[in-house]
PDB file of C-alpha atoms in Angstrom:
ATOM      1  CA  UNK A   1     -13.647   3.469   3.815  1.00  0.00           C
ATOM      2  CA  UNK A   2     -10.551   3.165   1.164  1.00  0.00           C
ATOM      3  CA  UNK A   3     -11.890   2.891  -2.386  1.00  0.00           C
ATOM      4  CA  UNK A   4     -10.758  -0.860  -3.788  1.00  0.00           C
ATOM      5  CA  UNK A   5     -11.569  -0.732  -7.651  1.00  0.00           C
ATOM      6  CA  UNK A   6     -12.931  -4.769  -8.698  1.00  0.00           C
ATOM      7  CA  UNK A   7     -10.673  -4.059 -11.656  1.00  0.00           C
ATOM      8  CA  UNK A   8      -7.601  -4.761  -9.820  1.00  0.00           C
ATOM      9  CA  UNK A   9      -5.383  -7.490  -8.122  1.00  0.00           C
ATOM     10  CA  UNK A  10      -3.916  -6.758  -5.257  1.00  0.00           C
ATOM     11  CA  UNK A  11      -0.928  -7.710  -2.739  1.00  0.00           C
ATOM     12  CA  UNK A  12      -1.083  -7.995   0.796  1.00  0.00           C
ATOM     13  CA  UNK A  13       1.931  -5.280   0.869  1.00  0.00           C
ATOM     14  CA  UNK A  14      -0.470  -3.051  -0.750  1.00  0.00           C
ATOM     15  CA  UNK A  15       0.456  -2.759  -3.878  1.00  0.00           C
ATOM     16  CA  UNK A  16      -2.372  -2.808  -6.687  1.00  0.00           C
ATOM     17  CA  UNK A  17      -2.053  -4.438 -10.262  1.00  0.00           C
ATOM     18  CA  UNK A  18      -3.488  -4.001 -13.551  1.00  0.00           C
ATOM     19  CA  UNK A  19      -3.529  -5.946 -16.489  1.00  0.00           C
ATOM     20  CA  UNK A  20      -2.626  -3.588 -19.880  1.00  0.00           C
ATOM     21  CA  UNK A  21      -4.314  -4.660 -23.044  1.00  0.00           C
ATOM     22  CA  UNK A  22      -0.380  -5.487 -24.143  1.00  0.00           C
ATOM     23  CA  UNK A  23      -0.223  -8.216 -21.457  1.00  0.00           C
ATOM     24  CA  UNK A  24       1.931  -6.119 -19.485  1.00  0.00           C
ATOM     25  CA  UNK A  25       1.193  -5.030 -15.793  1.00  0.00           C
ATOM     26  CA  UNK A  26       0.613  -1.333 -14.557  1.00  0.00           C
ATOM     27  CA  UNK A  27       1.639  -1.162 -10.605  1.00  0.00           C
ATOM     28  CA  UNK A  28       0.980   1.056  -8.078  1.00  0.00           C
ATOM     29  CA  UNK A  29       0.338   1.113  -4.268  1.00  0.00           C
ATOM     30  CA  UNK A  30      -3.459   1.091  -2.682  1.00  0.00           C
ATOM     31  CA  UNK A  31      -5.277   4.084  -1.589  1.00  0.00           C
ATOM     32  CA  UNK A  32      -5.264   2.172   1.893  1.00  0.00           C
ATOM     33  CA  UNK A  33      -1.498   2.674   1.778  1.00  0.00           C
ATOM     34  CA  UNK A  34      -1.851   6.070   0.584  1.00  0.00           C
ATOM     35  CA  UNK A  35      -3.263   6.651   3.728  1.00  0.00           C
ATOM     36  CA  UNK A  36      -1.141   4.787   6.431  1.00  0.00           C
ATOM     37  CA  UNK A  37       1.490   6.572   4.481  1.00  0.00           C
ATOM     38  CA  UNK A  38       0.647   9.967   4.984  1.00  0.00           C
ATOM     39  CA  UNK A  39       2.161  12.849   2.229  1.00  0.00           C
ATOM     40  CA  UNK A  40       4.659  10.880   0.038  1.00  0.00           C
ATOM     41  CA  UNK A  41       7.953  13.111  -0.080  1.00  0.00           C
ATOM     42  CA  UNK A  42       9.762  10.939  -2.961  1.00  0.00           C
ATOM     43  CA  UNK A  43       9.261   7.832  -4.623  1.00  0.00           C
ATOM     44  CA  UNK A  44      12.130   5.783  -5.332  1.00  0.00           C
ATOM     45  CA  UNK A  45      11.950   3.630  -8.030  1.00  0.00           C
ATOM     46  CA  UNK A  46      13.942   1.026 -10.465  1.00  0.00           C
ATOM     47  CA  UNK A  47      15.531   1.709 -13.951  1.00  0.00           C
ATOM     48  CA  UNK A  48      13.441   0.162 -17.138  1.00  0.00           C
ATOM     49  CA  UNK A  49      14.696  -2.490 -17.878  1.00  0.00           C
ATOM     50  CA  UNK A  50      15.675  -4.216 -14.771  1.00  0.00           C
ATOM     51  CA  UNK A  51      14.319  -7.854 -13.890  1.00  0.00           C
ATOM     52  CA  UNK A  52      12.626  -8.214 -11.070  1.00  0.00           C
ATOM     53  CA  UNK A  53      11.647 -11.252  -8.967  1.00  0.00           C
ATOM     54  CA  UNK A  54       7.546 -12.102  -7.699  1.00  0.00           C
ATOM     55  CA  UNK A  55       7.583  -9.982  -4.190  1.00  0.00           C
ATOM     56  CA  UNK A  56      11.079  -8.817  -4.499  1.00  0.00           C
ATOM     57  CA  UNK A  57      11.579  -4.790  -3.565  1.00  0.00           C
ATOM     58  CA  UNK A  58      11.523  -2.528  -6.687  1.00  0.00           C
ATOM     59  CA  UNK A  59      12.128   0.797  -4.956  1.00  0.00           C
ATOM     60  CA  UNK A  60      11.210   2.929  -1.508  1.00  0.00           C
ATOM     61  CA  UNK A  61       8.312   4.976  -0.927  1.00  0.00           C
ATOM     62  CA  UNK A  62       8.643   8.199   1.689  1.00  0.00           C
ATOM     63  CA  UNK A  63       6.706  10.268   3.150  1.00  0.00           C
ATOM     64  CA  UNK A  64       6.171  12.213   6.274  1.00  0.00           C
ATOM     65  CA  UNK A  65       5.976   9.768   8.468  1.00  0.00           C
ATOM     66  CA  UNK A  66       7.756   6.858   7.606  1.00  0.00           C
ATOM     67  CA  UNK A  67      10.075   5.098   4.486  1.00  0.00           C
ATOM     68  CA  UNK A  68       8.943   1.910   3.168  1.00  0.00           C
ATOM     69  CA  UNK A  69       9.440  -0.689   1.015  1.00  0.00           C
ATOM     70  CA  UNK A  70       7.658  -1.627  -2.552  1.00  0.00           C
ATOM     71  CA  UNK A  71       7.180  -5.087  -3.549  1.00  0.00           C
ATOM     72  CA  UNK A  72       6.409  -6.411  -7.171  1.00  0.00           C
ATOM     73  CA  UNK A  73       3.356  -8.158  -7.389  1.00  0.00           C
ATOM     74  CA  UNK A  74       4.790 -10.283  -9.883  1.00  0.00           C
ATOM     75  CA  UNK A  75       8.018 -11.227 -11.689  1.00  0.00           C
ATOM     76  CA  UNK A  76       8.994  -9.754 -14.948  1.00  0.00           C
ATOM     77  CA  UNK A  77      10.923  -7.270 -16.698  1.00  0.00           C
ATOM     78  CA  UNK A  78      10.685  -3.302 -15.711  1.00  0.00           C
ATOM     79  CA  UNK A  79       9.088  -1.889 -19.110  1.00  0.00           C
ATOM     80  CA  UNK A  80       7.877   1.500 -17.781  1.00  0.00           C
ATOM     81  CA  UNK A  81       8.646   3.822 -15.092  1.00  0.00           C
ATOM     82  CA  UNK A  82       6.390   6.524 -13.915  1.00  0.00           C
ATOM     83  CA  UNK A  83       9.708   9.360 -13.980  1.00  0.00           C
ATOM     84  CA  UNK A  84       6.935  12.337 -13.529  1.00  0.00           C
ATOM     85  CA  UNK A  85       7.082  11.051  -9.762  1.00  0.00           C
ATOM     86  CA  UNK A  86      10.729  12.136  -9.332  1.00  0.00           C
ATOM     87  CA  UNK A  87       9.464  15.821  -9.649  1.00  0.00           C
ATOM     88  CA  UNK A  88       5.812  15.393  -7.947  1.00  0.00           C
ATOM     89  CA  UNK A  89       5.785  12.554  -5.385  1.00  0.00           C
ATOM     90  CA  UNK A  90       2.735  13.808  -4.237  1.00  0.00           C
ATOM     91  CA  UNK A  91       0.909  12.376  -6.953  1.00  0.00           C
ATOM     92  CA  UNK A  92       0.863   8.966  -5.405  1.00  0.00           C
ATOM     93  CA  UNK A  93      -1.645  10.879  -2.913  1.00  0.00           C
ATOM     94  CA  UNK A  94      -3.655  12.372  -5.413  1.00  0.00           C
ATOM     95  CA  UNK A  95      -4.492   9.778  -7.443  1.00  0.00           C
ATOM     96  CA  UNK A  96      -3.186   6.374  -6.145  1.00  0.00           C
ATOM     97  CA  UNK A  97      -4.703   4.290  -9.059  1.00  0.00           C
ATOM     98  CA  UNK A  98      -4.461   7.005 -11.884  1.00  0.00           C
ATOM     99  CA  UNK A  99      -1.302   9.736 -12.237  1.00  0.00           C
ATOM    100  CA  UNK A 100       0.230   8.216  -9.048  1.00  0.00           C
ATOM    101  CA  UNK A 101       1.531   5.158 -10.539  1.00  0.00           C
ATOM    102  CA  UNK A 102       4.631   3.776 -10.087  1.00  0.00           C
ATOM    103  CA  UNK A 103       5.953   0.915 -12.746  1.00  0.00           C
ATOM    104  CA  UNK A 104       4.885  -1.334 -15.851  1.00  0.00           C
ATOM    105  CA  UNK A 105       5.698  -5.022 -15.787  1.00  0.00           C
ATOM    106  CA  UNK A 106       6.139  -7.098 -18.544  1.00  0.00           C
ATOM    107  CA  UNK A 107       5.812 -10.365 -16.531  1.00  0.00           C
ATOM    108  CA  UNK A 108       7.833 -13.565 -17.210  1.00  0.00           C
ATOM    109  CA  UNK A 109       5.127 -15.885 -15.674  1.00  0.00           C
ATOM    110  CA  UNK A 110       1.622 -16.039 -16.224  1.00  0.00           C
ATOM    111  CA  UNK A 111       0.301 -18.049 -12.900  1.00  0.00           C
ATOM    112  CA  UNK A 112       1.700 -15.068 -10.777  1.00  0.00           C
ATOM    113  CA  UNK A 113      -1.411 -12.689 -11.914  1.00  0.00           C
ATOM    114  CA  UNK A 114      -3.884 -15.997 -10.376  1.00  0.00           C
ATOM    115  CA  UNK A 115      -1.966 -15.910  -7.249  1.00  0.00           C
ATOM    116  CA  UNK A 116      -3.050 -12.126  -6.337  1.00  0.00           C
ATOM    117  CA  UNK A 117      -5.971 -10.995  -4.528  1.00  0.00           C
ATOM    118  CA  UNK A 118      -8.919 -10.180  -5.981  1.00  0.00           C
ATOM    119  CA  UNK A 119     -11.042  -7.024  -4.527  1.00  0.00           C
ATOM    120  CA  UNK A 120     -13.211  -9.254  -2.446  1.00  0.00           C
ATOM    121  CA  UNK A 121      -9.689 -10.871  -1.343  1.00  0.00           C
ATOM    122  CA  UNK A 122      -8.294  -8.183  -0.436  1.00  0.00           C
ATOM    123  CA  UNK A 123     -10.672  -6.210   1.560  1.00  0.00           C
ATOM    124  CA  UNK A 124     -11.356  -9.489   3.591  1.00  0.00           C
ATOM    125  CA  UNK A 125      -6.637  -8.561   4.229  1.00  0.00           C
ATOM    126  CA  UNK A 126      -7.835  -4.876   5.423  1.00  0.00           C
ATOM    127  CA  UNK A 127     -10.466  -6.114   7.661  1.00  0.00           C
ATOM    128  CA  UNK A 128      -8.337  -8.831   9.298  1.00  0.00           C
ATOM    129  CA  UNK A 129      -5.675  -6.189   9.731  1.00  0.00           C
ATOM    130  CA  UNK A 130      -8.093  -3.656  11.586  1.00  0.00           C
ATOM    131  CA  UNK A 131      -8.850  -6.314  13.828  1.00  0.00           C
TER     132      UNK A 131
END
């Protein structure tokens, strides 16, 4: 079973969000990810700064098995980018809510944060997915 901290919100691309005290939105994917994934090779990801749209792609995520695509859970400005991940993708392995990751969000609309899953929400998403 794939840890799913009550803390967070959640996407049903797997990405996980959490709320700074600053207002501003750490982002990262889910340990469930982590593990369809496989060993993440390189994480590409956006430049601070950059505006970004509710679900739009911010970057790629690679790993042994496959490349895919990272969605923002919400639409804001780029204020943070986790660079150590250039030099130790493996990180996002490691520690998927912690070290691993991946970009800070100052977002430009507070209703997107309600429209995320909540834990409960999204385990109900894993459990429909594994059938």
């Amino acid at each position: 079973m794939v840890s799913i901290p009550s803390d967070l919100r959640y996407t049903k691309d797997h990405e996980w969000a959490r709320r700074e005290d600053d207002g501003s939105v750490r982002v990262g994917v889910t340990e469930y990810a982590v593990a369809q994934l496989g060993d993440v090779t390189l994480v590409d990801l956006p430049k601070e700064g950059a505006d970004i749209g509710a679900h739009a792609r911010f970057g790629d995520i690679e790993s042994v098995k496959t490349v895919s695509e990272l969605f923002a859970p919400l639409a804001g400005k780029i204020v943070a980018v986790n660079a150590e991940l250039e030099d130790r993708p493996e990180l996002v392995n490691e520690d998927p809510y912690g070290a691993g990751w991946m970009v800070v969000i100052a977002p430009s609309a507070a209703d997107d944060w309600d429209a995320l899953l909540d834990a409960a929400g999204y385990e109900a998403h894993l459990a429909a997915l594994e059938g």
